[in-house]
Amino acid sequence: MERFFGLSKKEKALWLIAALAVTGAIVHGFDRLFLKGVFSWHIAAPEFRAMMLELAALFAVLVLLGRYTRGRVRLAAMAAVYAAALWIHVILIPVLVSGAYLLYLCLTGKWIRRLLSLGRGSGRSGAVRVEAGRDFLVGSMAVICLFCLMSAAHVGTIS
């Protein structure tokens, strides 16, 4: 029996049936929602076509940058393209403020975790992503607890 990517003919046939079923469900859902359903007006709007063209152009630029640049040049070029797209759509400042708040939560969590681990070693697992997630979780928890305490003490109420 011939094997292709480690799959037998029977397994390939099952994958094909599953792929066809999923594709059919997606096409049916798209048809009911966008072509004949509540979002049919959205596709008919001229702004929709303009946005799809803009997204295709942005995708093409990013693919070309990814293909023909390397290292820090690639990172800087993609950051510039994203910044320009965000600036054009007037959302660059909200994205930067949200990023600053995310950084604040992570740094607060890192500070609290270091404060609590004094005298017990570093407690670092070595995995940067795990540590960043823990820092974010602890920082978010601390800020939420602070807001709850402020609310309970009637500090900063809106009235």
PDB file of C-alpha atoms in Angstrom:
ATOM      1  CA  MET A   1       0.000   0.000   0.000  1.00  0.00           C
ATOM      2  CA  GLU A   2       1.457   3.363  -1.059  1.00  0.00           C
ATOM      3  CA  ARG A   3       1.857   5.966   1.678  1.00  0.00           C
ATOM      4  CA  PHE A   4       1.937   9.708   1.059  1.00  0.00           C
ATOM      5  CA  PHE A   5       2.906  11.932   3.996  1.00  0.00           C
ATOM      6  CA  GLY A   6       2.419   8.905   6.198  1.00  0.00           C
ATOM      7  CA  LEU A   7      -1.233   8.467   5.173  1.00  0.00           C
ATOM      8  CA  SER A   8      -2.763   5.420   3.616  1.00  0.00           C
ATOM      9  CA  LYS A   9      -5.305   5.665   0.777  1.00  0.00           C
ATOM     10  CA  LYS A  10      -8.139   5.174   3.259  1.00  0.00           C
ATOM     11  CA  GLU A  11      -6.848   7.973   5.510  1.00  0.00           C
ATOM     12  CA  LYS A  12      -6.437  10.299   2.513  1.00  0.00           C
ATOM     13  CA  ALA A  13     -10.021   9.565   1.455  1.00  0.00           C
ATOM     14  CA  LEU A  14     -11.280  10.363   4.964  1.00  0.00           C
ATOM     15  CA  TRP A  15      -9.320  13.634   4.989  1.00  0.00           C
ATOM     16  CA  LEU A  16     -10.778  14.530   1.594  1.00  0.00           C
ATOM     17  CA  ILE A  17     -14.332  13.847   2.806  1.00  0.00           C
ATOM     18  CA  ALA A  18     -13.732  15.906   5.953  1.00  0.00           C
ATOM     19  CA  ALA A  19     -12.243  18.785   3.928  1.00  0.00           C
ATOM     20  CA  LEU A  20     -15.192  18.765   1.521  1.00  0.00           C
ATOM     21  CA  ALA A  21     -17.685  18.740   4.418  1.00  0.00           C
ATOM     22  CA  VAL A  22     -15.966  21.645   6.166  1.00  0.00           C
ATOM     23  CA  THR A  23     -15.680  23.601   2.913  1.00  0.00           C
ATOM     24  CA  GLY A  24     -19.374  23.004   2.209  1.00  0.00           C
ATOM     25  CA  ALA A  25     -20.343  24.196   5.689  1.00  0.00           C
ATOM     26  CA  ILE A  26     -18.231  27.359   5.318  1.00  0.00           C
ATOM     27  CA  VAL A  27     -19.633  28.134   1.860  1.00  0.00           C
ATOM     28  CA  HIS A  28     -23.204  27.533   3.067  1.00  0.00           C
ATOM     29  CA  GLY A  29     -22.684  29.758   6.110  1.00  0.00           C
ATOM     30  CA  PHE A  30     -21.116  32.501   4.003  1.00  0.00           C
ATOM     31  CA  ASP A  31     -23.998  32.313   1.536  1.00  0.00           C
ATOM     32  CA  ARG A  32     -26.640  32.501   4.276  1.00  0.00           C
ATOM     33  CA  LEU A  33     -24.917  35.237   6.243  1.00  0.00           C
ATOM     34  CA  PHE A  34     -23.341  37.494   3.607  1.00  0.00           C
ATOM     35  CA  LEU A  35     -25.029  36.834   0.278  1.00  0.00           C
ATOM     36  CA  LYS A  36     -28.657  36.304   1.370  1.00  0.00           C
ATOM     37  CA  GLY A  37     -28.601  37.182   5.058  1.00  0.00           C
ATOM     38  CA  VAL A  38     -28.215  40.100   7.406  1.00  0.00           C
ATOM     39  CA  PHE A  39     -24.820  41.169   6.049  1.00  0.00           C
ATOM     40  CA  SER A  40     -25.781  41.167   2.370  1.00  0.00           C
ATOM     41  CA  TRP A  41     -25.899  44.973   2.369  1.00  0.00           C
ATOM     42  CA  HIS A  42     -22.288  45.019   3.568  1.00  0.00           C
ATOM     43  CA  ILE A  43     -20.878  43.311   0.488  1.00  0.00           C
ATOM     44  CA  ALA A  44     -22.979  45.504  -1.811  1.00  0.00           C
ATOM     45  CA  ALA A  45     -21.497  48.691  -0.320  1.00  0.00           C
ATOM     46  CA  PRO A  46     -18.752  50.337  -2.427  1.00  0.00           C
ATOM     47  CA  GLU A  47     -16.670  50.819   0.737  1.00  0.00           C
ATOM     48  CA  PHE A  48     -16.458  47.029   1.114  1.00  0.00           C
ATOM     49  CA  ARG A  49     -14.819  46.602  -2.267  1.00  0.00           C
ATOM     50  CA  ALA A  50     -12.421  49.463  -1.554  1.00  0.00           C
ATOM     51  CA  MET A  51     -11.457  47.885   1.777  1.00  0.00           C
ATOM     52  CA  MET A  52     -10.912  44.482   0.185  1.00  0.00           C
ATOM     53  CA  LEU A  53      -8.670  46.110  -2.438  1.00  0.00           C
ATOM     54  CA  GLU A  54      -6.764  47.931   0.291  1.00  0.00           C
ATOM     55  CA  LEU A  55      -6.313  44.724   2.292  1.00  0.00           C
ATOM     56  CA  ALA A  56      -5.073  42.897  -0.800  1.00  0.00           C
ATOM     57  CA  ALA A  57      -2.539  45.678  -1.456  1.00  0.00           C
ATOM     58  CA  LEU A  58      -1.403  45.644   2.180  1.00  0.00           C
ATOM     59  CA  PHE A  59      -1.015  41.865   2.033  1.00  0.00           C
ATOM     60  CA  ALA A  60       1.017  42.115  -1.176  1.00  0.00           C
ATOM     61  CA  VAL A  61       3.325  44.763   0.302  1.00  0.00           C
ATOM     62  CA  LEU A  62       3.881  42.679   3.445  1.00  0.00           C
ATOM     63  CA  VAL A  63       4.576  39.537   1.417  1.00  0.00           C
ATOM     64  CA  LEU A  64       7.101  41.416  -0.727  1.00  0.00           C
ATOM     65  CA  LEU A  65       8.777  42.849   2.373  1.00  0.00           C
ATOM     66  CA  GLY A  66       8.904  39.399   3.913  1.00  0.00           C
ATOM     67  CA  ARG A  67      10.370  37.944   0.764  1.00  0.00           C
ATOM     68  CA  TYR A  68      13.003  40.535  -0.074  1.00  0.00           C
ATOM     69  CA  THR A  69      14.171  41.895   3.280  1.00  0.00           C
ATOM     70  CA  ARG A  70      15.910  40.286   6.250  1.00  0.00           C
ATOM     71  CA  GLY A  71      16.490  40.902   9.953  1.00  0.00           C
ATOM     72  CA  ARG A  72      16.039  44.345  11.418  1.00  0.00           C
ATOM     73  CA  VAL A  73      15.336  45.902   8.026  1.00  0.00           C
ATOM     74  CA  ARG A  74      12.335  43.587   7.627  1.00  0.00           C
ATOM     75  CA  LEU A  75      11.103  44.403  11.124  1.00  0.00           C
ATOM     76  CA  ALA A  76      11.479  48.162  10.601  1.00  0.00           C
ATOM     77  CA  ALA A  77       9.844  48.086   7.156  1.00  0.00           C
ATOM     78  CA  MET A  78       6.868  46.061   8.362  1.00  0.00           C
ATOM     79  CA  ALA A  79       6.472  48.301  11.412  1.00  0.00           C
ATOM     80  CA  ALA A  80       6.454  51.337   9.107  1.00  0.00           C
ATOM     81  CA  VAL A  81       3.830  49.769   6.826  1.00  0.00           C
ATOM     82  CA  TYR A  82       1.625  48.843   9.792  1.00  0.00           C
ATOM     83  CA  ALA A  83       2.060  52.312  11.326  1.00  0.00           C
ATOM     84  CA  ALA A  84       1.084  53.962   8.029  1.00  0.00           C
ATOM     85  CA  ALA A  85      -1.996  51.761   7.675  1.00  0.00           C
ATOM     86  CA  LEU A  86      -3.026  52.469  11.271  1.00  0.00           C
ATOM     87  CA  TRP A  87      -2.420  56.195  10.813  1.00  0.00           C
ATOM     88  CA  ILE A  88      -4.532  56.270   7.630  1.00  0.00           C
ATOM     89  CA  HIS A  89      -7.400  54.603   9.494  1.00  0.00           C
ATOM     90  CA  VAL A  90      -7.029  56.972  12.470  1.00  0.00           C
ATOM     91  CA  ILE A  91      -6.380  54.194  14.975  1.00  0.00           C
ATOM     92  CA  LEU A  92      -2.639  54.507  15.512  1.00  0.00           C
ATOM     93  CA  ILE A  93      -2.951  56.463  18.769  1.00  0.00           C
ATOM     94  CA  PRO A  94      -5.539  54.085  20.332  1.00  0.00           C
ATOM     95  CA  VAL A  95      -3.340  51.111  19.400  1.00  0.00           C
ATOM     96  CA  LEU A  96      -0.290  52.768  20.965  1.00  0.00           C
ATOM     97  CA  VAL A  97      -2.225  53.650  24.133  1.00  0.00           C
ATOM     98  CA  SER A  98      -3.517  50.076  24.391  1.00  0.00           C
ATOM     99  CA  GLY A  99       0.024  48.782  23.942  1.00  0.00           C
ATOM    100  CA  ALA A 100       1.283  51.128  26.660  1.00  0.00           C
ATOM    101  CA  TYR A 101      -1.446  49.897  29.026  1.00  0.00           C
ATOM    102  CA  LEU A 102      -0.522  46.290  28.234  1.00  0.00           C
ATOM    103  CA  LEU A 103       3.123  47.089  28.976  1.00  0.00           C
ATOM    104  CA  TYR A 104       2.061  48.766  32.243  1.00  0.00           C
ATOM    105  CA  LEU A 105       0.130  45.634  33.308  1.00  0.00           C
ATOM    106  CA  CYS A 106       3.076  43.368  32.467  1.00  0.00           C
ATOM    107  CA  LEU A 107       5.605  45.558  34.274  1.00  0.00           C
ATOM    108  CA  THR A 108       3.326  45.827  37.320  1.00  0.00           C
ATOM    109  CA  GLY A 109       2.983  42.051  37.427  1.00  0.00           C
ATOM    110  CA  LYS A 110       6.742  41.598  37.040  1.00  0.00           C
ATOM    111  CA  TRP A 111       7.368  44.037  39.905  1.00  0.00           C
ATOM    112  CA  ILE A 112       4.841  42.262  42.177  1.00  0.00           C
ATOM    113  CA  ARG A 113       6.230  38.822  41.344  1.00  0.00           C
ATOM    114  CA  ARG A 114       9.785  39.973  42.107  1.00  0.00           C
ATOM    115  CA  LEU A 115       8.598  41.596  45.325  1.00  0.00           C
ATOM    116  CA  LEU A 116       6.867  38.399  46.467  1.00  0.00           C
ATOM    117  CA  SER A 117       9.789  36.128  45.533  1.00  0.00           C
ATOM    118  CA  LEU A 118      12.432  37.992  47.604  1.00  0.00           C
ATOM    119  CA  GLY A 119      14.362  35.607  49.798  1.00  0.00           C
ATOM    120  CA  ARG A 120      13.161  32.504  47.921  1.00  0.00           C
ATOM    121  CA  GLY A 121      15.415  32.636  44.870  1.00  0.00           C
ATOM    122  CA  SER A 122      14.493  33.967  41.497  1.00  0.00           C
ATOM    123  CA  GLY A 123      11.609  31.571  40.816  1.00  0.00           C
ATOM    124  CA  ARG A 124      12.196  32.003  37.072  1.00  0.00           C
ATOM    125  CA  SER A 125      11.311  29.062  34.868  1.00  0.00           C
ATOM    126  CA  GLY A 126      13.356  30.308  31.923  1.00  0.00           C
ATOM    127  CA  ALA A 127      10.500  30.365  29.426  1.00  0.00           C
ATOM    128  CA  VAL A 128      10.045  34.002  28.386  1.00  0.00           C
ATOM    129  CA  ARG A 129       6.495  33.568  27.057  1.00  0.00           C
ATOM    130  CA  VAL A 130       5.362  31.810  30.218  1.00  0.00           C
ATOM    131  CA  GLU A 131       6.916  34.532  32.360  1.00  0.00           C
ATOM    132  CA  ALA A 132       5.320  37.310  30.296  1.00  0.00           C
ATOM    133  CA  GLY A 133       1.939  35.599  30.623  1.00  0.00           C
ATOM    134  CA  ARG A 134       2.356  35.287  34.365  1.00  0.00           C
ATOM    135  CA  ASP A 135       3.429  38.915  34.637  1.00  0.00           C
ATOM    136  CA  PHE A 136       0.361  40.009  32.649  1.00  0.00           C
ATOM    137  CA  LEU A 137      -1.961  37.870  34.770  1.00  0.00           C
ATOM    138  CA  VAL A 138      -0.562  39.119  38.079  1.00  0.00           C
ATOM    139  CA  GLY A 139      -0.529  42.733  36.872  1.00  0.00           C
ATOM    140  CA  SER A 140      -4.131  42.509  35.653  1.00  0.00           C
ATOM    141  CA  MET A 141      -5.192  40.917  38.926  1.00  0.00           C
ATOM    142  CA  ALA A 142      -3.477  43.673  40.921  1.00  0.00           C
ATOM    143  CA  VAL A 143      -5.083  46.471  38.900  1.00  0.00           C
ATOM    144  CA  ILE A 144      -8.528  44.859  39.129  1.00  0.00           C
ATOM    145  CA  CYS A 145      -8.116  44.432  42.901  1.00  0.00           C
ATOM    146  CA  LEU A 146      -7.036  48.074  43.169  1.00  0.00           C
ATOM    147  CA  PHE A 147     -10.101  49.200  41.218  1.00  0.00           C
ATOM    148  CA  CYS A 148     -12.343  47.047  43.431  1.00  0.00           C
ATOM    149  CA  LEU A 149     -10.821  48.526  46.596  1.00  0.00           C
ATOM    150  CA  MET A 150     -11.230  52.033  45.194  1.00  0.00           C
ATOM    151  CA  SER A 151     -14.861  51.271  44.375  1.00  0.00           C
ATOM    152  CA  ALA A 152     -15.509  49.854  47.846  1.00  0.00           C
ATOM    153  CA  ALA A 153     -13.971  52.970  49.414  1.00  0.00           C
ATOM    154  CA  HIS A 154     -16.004  55.213  47.066  1.00  0.00           C
ATOM    155  CA  VAL A 155     -12.823  56.755  45.678  1.00  0.00           C
ATOM    156  CA  GLY A 156     -13.061  58.063  42.137  1.00  0.00           C
ATOM    157  CA  THR A 157     -16.792  57.520  41.709  1.00  0.00           C
ATOM    158  CA  ILE A 158     -18.689  58.990  38.786  1.00  0.00           C
ATOM    159  CA  SER A 159     -21.778  60.867  39.900  1.00  0.00           C
TER     160      SER A 159
END
